[in-house]
Amino acid sequence: MTPHGSPDAPANLRDEVASATGSRVWPEVPASDVGEAIVEALTLGGIDHLFFTSGTEIGFYQEAIAKARALGRKAPRLVTVTHEHVGLNAALGYAAISGRPAATAVHVDSGTQHCGGAIHTAWHSGLPVLMTAGAAPSSYPGSMPGARDGGGHIWMQQARDQNGIVRCYTKWDHRLEQQDNAGLVVSRALQVARTEPCGPVYLSIPREIPLRPASGVRFPPADQLAIPRPPAPDPDGVHEIARRLVAARNPFVVVSRSGRDPQCVPALVELCELLAVPVVDSNSRAYHCFPMNHPLYQRAASLATADFVLVLEAAVPWLPGESEPPARAYVAVVGIDPIQTRIPTFEFTANIRLISDSLLAIRAITAAAHALLSGTQTARLRLRAAHWNEASRLRAIEAQRRAQAVSRKIPIDPLWLSAEIGRVIDDDCTIFDETMPQNGLHEYLGCPRPGSYFYNPGSSGGWAPGAALGAKLAAPDRQVVAVTGDGFYMFAVPNAAISAAVRHHAPFLTIVYQNRSYSTGVTRVAKTYPAGYAMKAGFDGGYFDPPIDFAKEAEAAGGHGENVTDPGQIRAALERGLDQVRGGKPAVISVWLPRLMQED
């Protein structure tokens, strides 16, 4: 998996491109109408999965894909998803696991709006996703194929600026016009989406255009436009960072998104083991950046005593306050976008910022550090490594002690649930974690393998089930597990995710922390208004009790479901859920926990 690499184009067209004069002549593709040209451009651009929610004006995808397959040509797999929010999150999960771009197709402005908070997640994910949507026809009835007809909704679907719905959350957007070379526009969209920093792009397609006849269609595939190679770091900056890192007495590495490229994980392990540098997660944890069972992995340690901090691809490296680095600490920030241009107001200071691909930067810093190390430093580094090894050992013992202390509580304590998940989930599983920090799941996971753990890269809840669906489609042989709270689970439109998993033979396990509480409406309100009227009134608006029966909902969607109320039955229920998934059926295990700040 190489997120920065170029996906393979279909062999026959790739060979045609290579054999053309100068290798830059636009190839001719088999297309009898514009809709077929769009699908050919997707295929050549590396799209092999199209997450599709039906609409009258995007039926051309169905026709063009079916025709291509009937004639023995490559085309994306059309993955029917019955809700757009799930479809976009599935595209993100697919891109995260596969390292390839994914695409979605939705119905006009309303389908775009149904993508909901997943649009925010896509914007902050750093993943290449092409969002497409049909657009209402504007041509006079009967004037051309696809013109206005049917009911009054055709007129009502014409928005003043449909693309404006997502413009704040995309790198690029375009409305396909009559004069456009449709294949070129799709290739351009994919070029932008796949160029670092990767991200979502949006293309709206009026109904008339895909139905226009075409012949002799030529356009450059995305790879022929050329996807820029990742930037390398400034050599002087690398030397400065390495010099200070080697000399530091108490350095730290802060991570969040460098693990989007799995090759970064072993590279960072090499650097940190060389210099005995501990690794902590930023406040915006997203990707698996370091093995969670490694003794140098310290999860959420305070940086208050640090004298050097290396920040790798972290939007919010720490929260201002007691845990932030002291003013005297040297802070080096490395990333594709080290000033976080997607965040309008950004107050985190640094001594140096390097624009660089994380993998290239890590390797360069490691090489420079090797050259700077002297034999006299070996004993100091050995002592530092021993210190963090012991800290990790004691933290693991304490985590197990805290879980064991609440192992018999009813309702089930979230720490005990987290510990049991850690015991059941093996190293071959891929985790999509959308739990709240107070549940402590992170403390009980090992996840030694690169690409085995993902956390919601944005702040819109409801990502995990859709992302797990996409991940399973990208890696059918992996066991995929989504772990989420019940509030976020309901945001996820889980019945659509489960039914899609059944339909497309992509089973995954979902574990739900069911406390019937919104932390925003309970603990956050209590913190903002201590002893306030909302607290005295019982946090009206903070609870959703009685809850939905998630087990029955899963069964109705074609999956397996269980509700667990006995702490002694958690492990057996999770094992049954995994067995169901191995047998081809998605499963939901919902575990009953106490409400926040209120007796049950």
Coordinates of C-alpha atoms in Angstrom, one line a residue:
M1 CA 0.0 0.0 0.0
T2 CA 1.5 3.3 -1.1
P3 CA -0.8 6.2 -0.7
H4 CA 1.5 8.5 -2.6
G5 CA 1.9 6.1 -5.5
S6 CA -0.1 5.8 -8.7
P7 CA -2.8 3.1 -9.0
D8 CA -2.5 0.7 -11.9
A9 CA -4.5 1.7 -15.0
P10 CA -6.2 -1.0 -17.1
A11 CA -3.3 -2.7 -19.0
N12 CA -4.6 -2.1 -22.5
L13 CA -5.1 1.6 -22.1
R14 CA -1.9 2.0 -20.1
D15 CA 0.0 0.4 -22.9
E16 CA -1.7 2.6 -25.4
V17 CA -0.6 5.7 -23.4
A18 CA 3.0 4.4 -23.2
S19 CA 3.3 3.6 -26.9
A20 CA 2.0 7.0 -28.0
T21 CA 4.4 9.6 -29.3
G22 CA 6.3 11.1 -26.4
S23 CA 4.1 9.0 -24.1
R24 CA 1.8 12.1 -23.6
V25 CA -0.6 11.7 -26.5
W26 CA -4.1 11.5 -25.1
P27 CA -5.5 8.0 -25.6
E28 CA -8.8 7.3 -27.3
V29 CA -11.3 5.5 -25.0
P30 CA -14.3 3.4 -26.0
A31 CA -17.3 5.7 -25.2
S32 CA -20.5 6.2 -27.1
D33 CA -21.8 8.9 -24.7
V34 CA -20.4 11.3 -22.1
G35 CA -21.6 9.0 -19.3
E36 CA -19.3 6.2 -20.5
A37 CA -16.4 8.7 -20.8
I38 CA -16.9 9.7 -17.2
V39 CA -16.7 6.0 -16.1
E40 CA -13.7 5.4 -18.3
A41 CA -11.9 8.4 -16.7
L42 CA -12.7 7.1 -13.2
T43 CA -11.3 3.7 -14.1
L44 CA -8.1 5.1 -15.6
G45 CA -7.8 7.4 -12.6
G46 CA -7.5 4.5 -10.2
I47 CA -11.2 4.3 -9.0
D48 CA -12.2 0.7 -8.5
H49 CA -15.1 1.2 -6.1
L50 CA -18.0 3.7 -6.5
F51 CA -20.2 4.1 -3.5
F52 CA -23.6 4.7 -5.0
T53 CA -26.9 6.0 -3.7
S54 CA -29.6 6.0 -6.4
G55 CA -30.9 9.0 -8.2
T56 CA -32.7 9.5 -11.5
E57 CA -29.9 11.6 -13.0
I58 CA -27.0 9.3 -12.0
G59 CA -28.4 6.2 -13.6
F60 CA -25.8 6.7 -16.3
Y61 CA -23.3 5.1 -13.8
Q62 CA -25.4 2.0 -13.7
E63 CA -25.7 1.7 -17.5
A64 CA -22.1 2.6 -18.3
I65 CA -20.6 0.2 -15.7
A66 CA -22.9 -2.6 -16.7
K67 CA -22.1 -2.1 -20.4
A68 CA -18.3 -2.0 -19.7
R69 CA -18.5 -5.3 -17.8
A70 CA -20.7 -6.9 -20.4
L71 CA -18.1 -6.0 -23.1
G72 CA -15.2 -7.3 -20.9
R73 CA -13.8 -3.9 -20.0
K74 CA -12.7 -2.8 -16.6
A75 CA -15.0 -0.5 -14.6
P76 CA -15.4 0.4 -10.9
R77 CA -17.4 -1.9 -8.7
L78 CA -20.8 -0.2 -8.0
V79 CA -21.4 -0.5 -4.3
T80 CA -25.1 0.2 -3.4
V81 CA -25.4 2.1 -0.1
T82 CA -28.8 3.2 1.0
H83 CA -27.7 6.3 2.8
E84 CA -25.2 8.9 1.6
H85 CA -23.6 9.5 5.0
V86 CA -22.6 5.8 5.1
G87 CA -21.5 5.9 1.5
L88 CA -19.0 8.8 2.0
N89 CA -17.6 7.3 5.2
A90 CA -17.3 3.9 3.4
A91 CA -15.3 5.7 0.7
L92 CA -13.0 7.1 3.4
G93 CA -12.5 3.7 5.0
Y94 CA -11.8 2.2 1.6
A95 CA -9.2 4.8 0.8
A96 CA -7.6 4.6 4.2
I97 CA -7.0 0.8 4.0
S98 CA -6.3 0.5 0.3
G99 CA -4.2 3.6 -0.3
R100 CA -6.2 4.2 -3.5
P101 CA -8.8 6.9 -4.3
A102 CA -12.5 6.1 -3.9
A103 CA -15.6 7.8 -5.4
T104 CA -19.2 8.4 -4.4
A105 CA -22.3 9.2 -6.4
V106 CA -25.4 10.8 -4.9
H107 CA -28.7 12.4 -6.0
V108 CA -28.6 16.2 -6.6
D109 CA -28.5 18.7 -3.8
S110 CA -30.5 16.7 -1.3
G111 CA -28.2 13.7 -1.7
T112 CA -25.2 15.9 -1.2
Q113 CA -26.8 17.2 2.0
H114 CA -27.4 13.7 3.2
C115 CA -23.7 13.2 3.2
G116 CA -23.9 15.3 6.3
G117 CA -21.1 15.4 8.8
A118 CA -19.1 12.9 6.7
I119 CA -18.2 15.9 4.5
H120 CA -16.4 17.4 7.5
T121 CA -14.7 14.1 8.2
A122 CA -13.5 13.8 4.6
W123 CA -12.1 17.3 4.7
H124 CA -9.9 16.5 7.7
S125 CA -9.0 12.9 6.7
G126 CA -6.2 13.6 4.2
L127 CA -7.7 10.9 2.0
P128 CA -8.4 11.1 -1.8
V129 CA -12.1 10.9 -2.4
L130 CA -14.0 12.1 -5.5
M131 CA -17.6 13.1 -4.5
T132 CA -19.9 13.2 -7.5
A133 CA -23.6 14.3 -7.5
G134 CA -26.2 14.6 -10.2
A135 CA -27.6 18.1 -10.8
A136 CA -31.1 19.0 -11.9
P137 CA -31.6 19.5 -15.7
S138 CA -32.2 23.1 -16.8
S139 CA -33.0 22.6 -20.5
Y140 CA -36.5 23.1 -21.8
P141 CA -38.8 20.0 -21.8
G142 CA -38.4 18.0 -24.9
S143 CA -35.4 19.9 -26.2
M144 CA -32.8 17.2 -25.7
P145 CA -32.3 13.8 -23.9
G146 CA -32.4 14.4 -20.1
A147 CA -34.3 17.7 -20.3
R148 CA -36.9 18.6 -17.7
D149 CA -39.7 16.2 -17.5
G150 CA -41.7 14.3 -14.9
G151 CA -42.9 15.8 -11.7
G152 CA -42.4 19.3 -10.2
H153 CA -39.4 18.1 -8.2
I154 CA -37.2 18.5 -11.3
W155 CA -37.7 22.2 -11.0
M156 CA -37.3 22.2 -7.2
Q157 CA -34.0 20.4 -7.3
Q158 CA -32.3 23.2 -9.2
A159 CA -30.1 25.0 -6.6
R160 CA -28.6 28.4 -7.1
D161 CA -25.2 27.0 -6.2
Q162 CA -25.2 23.2 -5.5
N163 CA -21.5 23.0 -5.2
G164 CA -21.6 25.7 -2.5
I165 CA -23.0 23.1 -0.1
V166 CA -19.5 21.5 0.1
R167 CA -17.2 24.2 -1.1
C168 CA -15.8 24.9 2.4
Y169 CA -14.9 21.3 2.8
T170 CA -13.3 20.4 -0.5
K171 CA -10.0 21.1 -2.3
W172 CA -11.7 21.6 -5.7
D173 CA -15.2 21.7 -7.1
H174 CA -16.7 21.9 -10.6
R175 CA -20.0 21.8 -12.3
L176 CA -19.7 19.8 -15.5
E177 CA -20.8 21.9 -18.5
Q178 CA -21.7 21.2 -22.1
Q179 CA -18.4 22.5 -23.5
D180 CA -16.3 20.5 -21.1
N181 CA -14.2 17.5 -22.0
A182 CA -15.8 15.3 -19.3
G183 CA -12.9 12.8 -19.1
L184 CA -10.4 15.6 -18.7
V185 CA -12.5 17.1 -15.9
V186 CA -12.7 13.8 -14.0
S187 CA -8.9 13.3 -14.5
R188 CA -8.3 16.8 -13.1
A189 CA -10.5 16.1 -10.1
L190 CA -8.6 12.9 -9.3
Q191 CA -5.3 14.7 -9.8
V192 CA -6.2 17.3 -7.2
A193 CA -7.7 14.7 -4.8
R194 CA -4.5 12.6 -5.0
T195 CA -2.1 15.5 -4.7
E196 CA -0.7 16.1 -1.2
P197 CA -2.3 17.2 1.0
C198 CA -4.9 14.7 -0.3
G199 CA -8.5 15.4 0.3
P200 CA -12.1 15.4 -1.1
V201 CA -13.1 17.0 -4.4
Y202 CA -16.6 17.5 -5.7
L203 CA -18.1 17.3 -9.2
S204 CA -21.8 18.0 -10.0
I205 CA -23.1 16.5 -13.3
P206 CA -26.4 18.0 -14.8
R207 CA -28.7 15.2 -16.1
E208 CA -28.5 16.2 -19.7
I209 CA -24.7 15.9 -20.1
P210 CA -24.0 12.2 -19.5
L211 CA -26.7 11.4 -22.2
R212 CA -24.9 13.4 -24.9
P213 CA -23.6 11.1 -27.7
A214 CA -19.8 11.0 -28.1
S215 CA -17.3 9.5 -30.5
G216 CA -13.6 9.5 -30.8
V217 CA -13.3 10.4 -27.1
R218 CA -9.8 11.4 -26.0
F219 CA -8.6 12.8 -22.7
P220 CA -5.5 12.4 -20.5
P221 CA -5.9 10.0 -17.5
A222 CA -5.1 11.4 -14.1
D223 CA -1.6 9.7 -14.2
Q224 CA -0.9 11.4 -17.5
L225 CA -1.7 14.7 -16.0
A226 CA 0.9 13.5 -13.4
I227 CA 0.4 13.3 -9.6
P228 CA 3.1 15.3 -7.9
R229 CA 5.6 13.3 -5.9
P230 CA 5.7 14.0 -2.2
P231 CA 8.0 16.8 -1.1
A232 CA 11.3 16.2 0.6
P233 CA 12.5 18.2 3.6
D234 CA 15.0 21.0 3.5
P235 CA 18.4 19.5 4.3
D236 CA 19.4 22.3 6.6
G237 CA 16.2 21.9 8.5
V238 CA 16.8 18.2 8.8
H239 CA 20.2 18.7 10.2
E240 CA 19.0 21.3 12.7
I241 CA 16.2 18.9 13.9
A242 CA 18.6 16.0 14.1
R243 CA 21.3 18.0 16.0
R244 CA 18.8 19.2 18.6
L245 CA 17.1 15.8 18.9
V246 CA 20.4 14.0 19.5
A247 CA 21.4 16.6 22.2
A248 CA 18.0 16.6 23.9
R249 CA 17.7 15.2 27.5
N250 CA 13.9 14.7 27.5
P251 CA 12.6 14.6 23.9
F252 CA 9.2 13.5 22.6
V253 CA 7.6 12.8 19.3
V254 CA 3.9 13.8 18.9
V255 CA 2.0 11.9 16.2
S256 CA -1.5 11.9 14.6
R257 CA -1.6 11.4 10.8
S258 CA 1.9 10.2 9.7
G259 CA 0.6 6.7 9.8
R260 CA -1.7 7.4 6.9
D261 CA 1.3 6.0 5.0
P262 CA 2.0 2.6 6.8
Q263 CA 5.6 2.8 5.8
C264 CA 6.0 5.6 8.3
V265 CA 5.4 3.2 11.3
P266 CA 8.6 1.1 11.0
A267 CA 10.6 4.2 9.9
L268 CA 9.5 6.0 13.1
V269 CA 10.2 3.0 15.2
E270 CA 13.8 2.9 13.9
L271 CA 14.3 6.6 14.7
C272 CA 12.8 6.4 18.2
E273 CA 14.7 3.2 19.1
L274 CA 17.9 4.8 17.9
L275 CA 17.5 7.7 20.2
A276 CA 15.2 6.3 22.9
V277 CA 12.5 8.9 22.2
P278 CA 9.0 8.3 23.5
V279 CA 6.0 8.7 21.3
V280 CA 2.7 10.3 22.4
D281 CA -0.6 10.9 20.6
S282 CA -1.6 14.4 19.7
N283 CA -5.0 15.7 20.8
S284 CA -6.2 15.0 17.2
R285 CA -5.4 11.3 17.1
A286 CA -6.3 9.8 13.7
Y287 CA -4.0 7.1 12.2
H288 CA -1.9 4.2 13.6
C289 CA 1.5 5.9 13.8
F290 CA 3.4 3.7 16.2
P291 CA 2.9 0.2 17.6
M292 CA 0.7 0.5 20.7
N293 CA 2.5 -2.3 22.5
H294 CA 5.9 -0.8 22.0
P295 CA 7.6 0.3 25.3
L296 CA 8.4 3.8 23.8
Y297 CA 4.7 4.4 23.1
Q298 CA 3.4 6.5 25.9
R299 CA -0.1 7.4 24.6
A300 CA -1.0 10.6 26.3
A301 CA 2.0 11.6 28.5
S302 CA 2.5 15.2 29.6
L303 CA 5.0 17.3 27.6
A304 CA 5.5 19.7 30.5
T305 CA 9.1 18.5 31.1
A306 CA 10.1 18.2 27.5
D307 CA 13.1 20.1 26.1
F308 CA 12.5 19.0 22.5
V309 CA 9.3 18.0 20.7
L310 CA 9.0 16.7 17.1
V311 CA 5.5 17.0 15.8
L312 CA 4.5 14.8 12.8
E313 CA 1.4 15.6 10.9
A314 CA -0.7 16.7 13.9
A315 CA -3.4 19.3 13.6
V316 CA -3.8 19.9 17.3
P317 CA -0.5 18.7 18.9
W318 CA -1.6 19.3 22.5
L319 CA -4.2 21.2 24.4
P320 CA -2.8 24.5 25.9
G321 CA -2.4 24.2 29.6
E322 CA -0.5 22.0 32.1
S323 CA 0.5 19.3 29.5
E324 CA 1.9 21.5 26.8
P325 CA 5.7 21.9 26.3
P326 CA 7.4 24.6 28.3
A327 CA 8.4 27.8 26.6
R328 CA 12.0 26.8 26.6
A329 CA 11.4 23.6 24.7
Y330 CA 12.4 23.5 21.0
V331 CA 9.4 22.5 18.9
A332 CA 9.9 21.2 15.3
V333 CA 6.8 20.6 13.2
V334 CA 7.0 18.4 10.1
G335 CA 4.2 17.7 7.6
I336 CA 2.7 18.2 4.2
D337 CA 0.8 21.2 5.6
P338 CA 2.8 22.2 8.7
I339 CA 0.8 25.4 9.3
Q340 CA -2.6 23.6 9.0
T341 CA -4.1 25.9 6.4
R342 CA -7.5 24.1 6.7
I343 CA -7.9 25.6 10.2
P344 CA -8.5 29.4 10.0
T345 CA -7.2 30.3 13.4
F346 CA -4.1 28.5 14.7
E347 CA -2.1 29.7 17.7
F348 CA 0.4 26.9 18.2
T349 CA 4.0 28.2 18.0
A350 CA 7.1 26.4 16.8
N351 CA 10.8 27.0 16.3
I352 CA 10.9 25.4 12.9
R353 CA 8.4 24.0 10.4
L354 CA 9.3 21.8 7.5
I355 CA 7.1 21.1 4.5
S356 CA 7.7 17.5 3.9
D357 CA 6.3 14.0 3.4
S358 CA 6.6 12.4 6.8
L359 CA 8.3 9.3 5.6
L360 CA 11.0 11.2 3.7
A361 CA 11.5 13.5 6.8
I362 CA 11.7 10.6 9.2
R363 CA 14.3 8.8 7.1
A364 CA 16.3 11.9 6.6
I365 CA 16.3 12.8 10.3
T366 CA 17.3 9.2 11.1
A367 CA 20.3 9.3 8.7
A368 CA 21.4 12.6 10.1
A369 CA 21.1 11.4 13.7
H370 CA 23.2 8.3 12.9
A371 CA 26.0 10.6 11.7
L372 CA 25.8 12.8 14.8
L373 CA 25.7 10.1 17.5
S374 CA 28.9 9.4 19.4
G375 CA 29.8 6.5 21.6
T376 CA 29.7 8.6 24.8
Q377 CA 25.9 9.0 24.4
T378 CA 25.2 5.3 24.3
A379 CA 24.8 5.0 28.1
R380 CA 22.5 8.0 28.4
L381 CA 20.2 6.6 25.7
R382 CA 20.2 3.2 27.2
L383 CA 19.1 4.7 30.6
R384 CA 16.4 6.7 28.8
A385 CA 15.1 3.6 27.0
A386 CA 15.0 1.7 30.3
H387 CA 13.0 4.5 31.9
W388 CA 10.3 4.5 29.3
N389 CA 10.2 0.7 29.2
E390 CA 9.5 0.7 32.9
A391 CA 6.9 3.5 32.6
S392 CA 5.1 1.5 30.0
R393 CA 5.2 -1.7 32.1
L394 CA 3.8 0.1 35.1
R395 CA 1.1 1.9 33.1
A396 CA -0.1 -1.4 31.7
I397 CA -0.2 -3.0 35.2
E398 CA -2.2 0.0 36.5
A399 CA -4.6 -0.1 33.6
Q400 CA -5.4 -3.8 34.3
R401 CA -5.7 -3.1 38.0
R402 CA -8.2 -0.3 37.4
A403 CA -10.2 -2.5 35.1
Q404 CA -10.2 -5.5 37.4
A405 CA -11.4 -3.3 40.3
V406 CA -14.6 -2.6 38.4
S407 CA -15.0 -6.0 36.8
R408 CA -18.2 -6.9 38.7
K409 CA -20.0 -3.6 38.5
I410 CA -23.5 -3.6 37.2
P411 CA -24.3 -1.7 35.0
I412 CA -21.0 -2.6 33.3
D413 CA -18.1 -0.2 33.8
P414 CA -16.7 1.1 30.5
L415 CA -13.1 0.4 31.7
W416 CA -14.0 -3.3 32.1
L417 CA -15.6 -3.4 28.7
S418 CA -12.4 -1.8 27.2
A419 CA -10.2 -4.3 28.9
E420 CA -12.3 -7.2 27.6
I421 CA -12.2 -5.8 24.1
G422 CA -8.4 -5.7 24.4
R423 CA -8.3 -9.4 25.4
V424 CA -10.6 -10.6 22.6
I425 CA -9.3 -8.4 19.7
D426 CA -6.2 -10.1 18.3
D427 CA -3.3 -8.5 16.4
D428 CA -4.9 -9.4 13.0
C429 CA -7.9 -7.2 13.5
T430 CA -8.3 -3.7 12.2
I431 CA -9.9 -1.3 14.6
F432 CA -12.1 1.7 13.8
D433 CA -12.3 3.5 17.1
E434 CA -14.9 6.2 17.7
T435 CA -15.1 6.0 21.5
M436 CA -14.6 8.8 23.9
P437 CA -11.3 9.1 25.8
Q438 CA -12.8 8.5 29.2
N439 CA -13.7 4.9 28.1
G440 CA -10.0 4.1 28.0
L441 CA -10.1 1.7 25.0
H442 CA -6.8 3.0 23.8
E443 CA -5.1 1.7 27.0
Y444 CA -6.0 -1.9 26.3
L445 CA -5.2 -2.3 22.6
G446 CA -1.9 -3.7 21.3
C447 CA -2.2 -3.0 17.5
P448 CA 1.4 -3.8 16.5
R449 CA 0.7 -3.9 12.8
P450 CA 0.8 -0.7 10.7
G451 CA -2.7 0.2 9.4
S452 CA -4.4 -1.8 12.2
Y453 CA -6.0 1.1 14.0
F454 CA -7.9 4.2 12.9
Y455 CA -9.6 7.0 14.9
N456 CA -12.1 9.4 13.6
P457 CA -10.0 12.0 11.7
G458 CA -12.6 14.7 12.2
S459 CA -15.0 15.7 14.9
S460 CA -18.3 14.6 13.3
G461 CA -19.7 11.5 14.9
G462 CA -21.0 8.5 13.1
W463 CA -17.9 7.6 11.1
A464 CA -17.0 4.1 12.3
P465 CA -19.6 1.8 10.8
G466 CA -19.4 3.3 7.3
A467 CA -15.6 3.4 7.5
A468 CA -15.5 -0.3 8.6
L469 CA -17.7 -1.2 5.7
G470 CA -15.3 0.4 3.2
A471 CA -12.3 -1.1 4.9
K472 CA -13.7 -4.6 4.7
L473 CA -14.4 -4.1 1.0
A474 CA -10.7 -2.9 0.6
A475 CA -9.3 -5.8 2.6
P476 CA -11.8 -8.8 2.6
D477 CA -9.3 -11.1 4.4
R478 CA -9.0 -8.8 7.5
Q479 CA -11.2 -8.9 10.5
V480 CA -12.6 -5.4 10.8
V481 CA -14.1 -4.1 14.1
A482 CA -15.9 -0.8 14.7
V483 CA -16.0 0.4 18.3
T484 CA -18.3 3.4 19.1
G485 CA -20.5 5.0 21.6
D486 CA -24.3 4.8 21.2
G487 CA -24.7 8.5 20.4
F488 CA -22.3 8.3 17.5
Y489 CA -23.6 4.9 16.5
M490 CA -27.1 6.4 15.9
F491 CA -25.5 9.3 13.9
A492 CA -23.9 6.6 11.7
V493 CA -27.2 5.4 10.1
P494 CA -26.0 1.9 11.1
N495 CA -28.9 0.0 9.5
A496 CA -27.7 1.2 6.1
A497 CA -24.1 0.2 6.9
I498 CA -25.2 -3.3 8.1
S499 CA -27.5 -4.0 5.2
A500 CA -24.7 -2.9 2.7
A501 CA -22.4 -5.3 4.5
V502 CA -24.8 -8.1 4.0
R503 CA -25.5 -7.1 0.4
H504 CA -21.9 -6.8 -0.6
H505 CA -20.5 -9.7 1.5
A506 CA -18.4 -7.4 3.6
P507 CA -19.1 -8.4 7.2
F508 CA -17.7 -6.4 10.2
L509 CA -18.2 -6.4 13.9
T510 CA -19.5 -3.3 15.7
I511 CA -19.2 -3.0 19.5
V512 CA -21.4 -0.3 21.1
Y513 CA -20.8 1.4 24.4
Q514 CA -24.4 2.0 25.4
N515 CA -24.7 4.6 28.2
R516 CA -27.8 6.4 26.8
S517 CA -26.0 9.7 27.3
Y518 CA -24.5 12.5 25.3
S519 CA -21.2 13.6 27.0
T520 CA -21.7 17.0 25.4
G521 CA -25.1 17.4 27.0
V522 CA -24.0 16.0 30.4
T523 CA -20.4 16.2 31.5
R524 CA -19.5 19.2 29.3
V525 CA -22.6 21.1 30.5
A526 CA -21.7 20.2 34.1
K527 CA -18.2 21.5 33.5
T528 CA -19.4 24.8 31.9
Y529 CA -22.2 25.3 34.4
P530 CA -21.2 23.6 37.7
A531 CA -24.2 23.4 40.0
G532 CA -26.2 25.1 37.3
Y533 CA -29.9 24.9 36.5
A534 CA -29.4 22.2 33.8
M535 CA -27.7 20.0 36.3
K536 CA -30.4 20.5 38.9
A537 CA -33.0 19.7 36.3
G538 CA -31.4 16.4 35.5
F539 CA -29.6 17.4 32.2
D540 CA -32.7 17.6 30.0
G541 CA -31.4 17.1 26.5
G542 CA -28.4 15.0 27.7
Y543 CA -30.0 11.6 27.7
F544 CA -31.8 9.3 25.3
D545 CA -33.4 6.8 27.6
P546 CA -35.0 4.3 26.9
P547 CA -32.7 3.6 24.0
I548 CA -33.0 1.8 20.7
D549 CA -32.5 -1.9 20.8
F550 CA -29.4 -2.1 18.6
A551 CA -29.4 -5.9 18.5
K552 CA -32.9 -6.1 17.0
E553 CA -32.0 -3.3 14.6
A554 CA -29.0 -5.3 13.4
E555 CA -31.1 -8.4 13.0
A556 CA -33.7 -6.4 11.0
A557 CA -30.9 -5.3 8.6
G558 CA -29.7 -8.9 8.1
G559 CA -27.0 -9.1 10.8
H560 CA -26.4 -10.7 14.1
G561 CA -27.2 -8.7 17.3
E562 CA -26.7 -9.1 21.0
N563 CA -27.3 -6.9 24.1
V564 CA -25.0 -7.5 27.0
T565 CA -25.8 -6.5 30.6
D566 CA -23.7 -9.0 32.6
P567 CA -19.9 -8.1 32.9
G568 CA -19.1 -11.8 33.0
Q569 CA -20.7 -12.3 29.6
I570 CA -18.8 -9.7 27.6
R571 CA -16.0 -11.8 26.4
A572 CA -18.2 -14.7 25.2
A573 CA -20.5 -12.2 23.4
L574 CA -17.6 -10.6 21.6
E575 CA -16.2 -14.0 20.6
R576 CA -19.7 -15.0 19.2
G577 CA -19.8 -11.7 17.3
L578 CA -16.4 -12.4 15.7
D579 CA -17.5 -15.9 14.9
Q580 CA -20.5 -14.5 13.1
V581 CA -18.3 -12.2 11.1
R582 CA -16.0 -15.0 10.1
G583 CA -19.0 -16.9 9.0
G584 CA -20.0 -14.0 6.7
K585 CA -22.6 -12.1 8.8
P586 CA -22.1 -8.6 10.2
A587 CA -22.6 -8.4 14.0
V588 CA -23.5 -5.8 16.6
I589 CA -22.7 -6.3 20.3
S590 CA -24.2 -3.6 22.4
V591 CA -23.0 -3.4 26.0
W592 CA -25.2 -1.7 28.7
L593 CA -23.3 0.9 30.7
P594 CA -24.4 3.4 33.4
R595 CA -25.6 6.8 32.3
L596 CA -23.2 9.6 32.8
M597 CA -23.5 11.5 36.1
Q598 CA -26.8 9.8 37.0
E599 CA -27.7 6.7 38.8
D600 CA -29.5 4.0 36.8

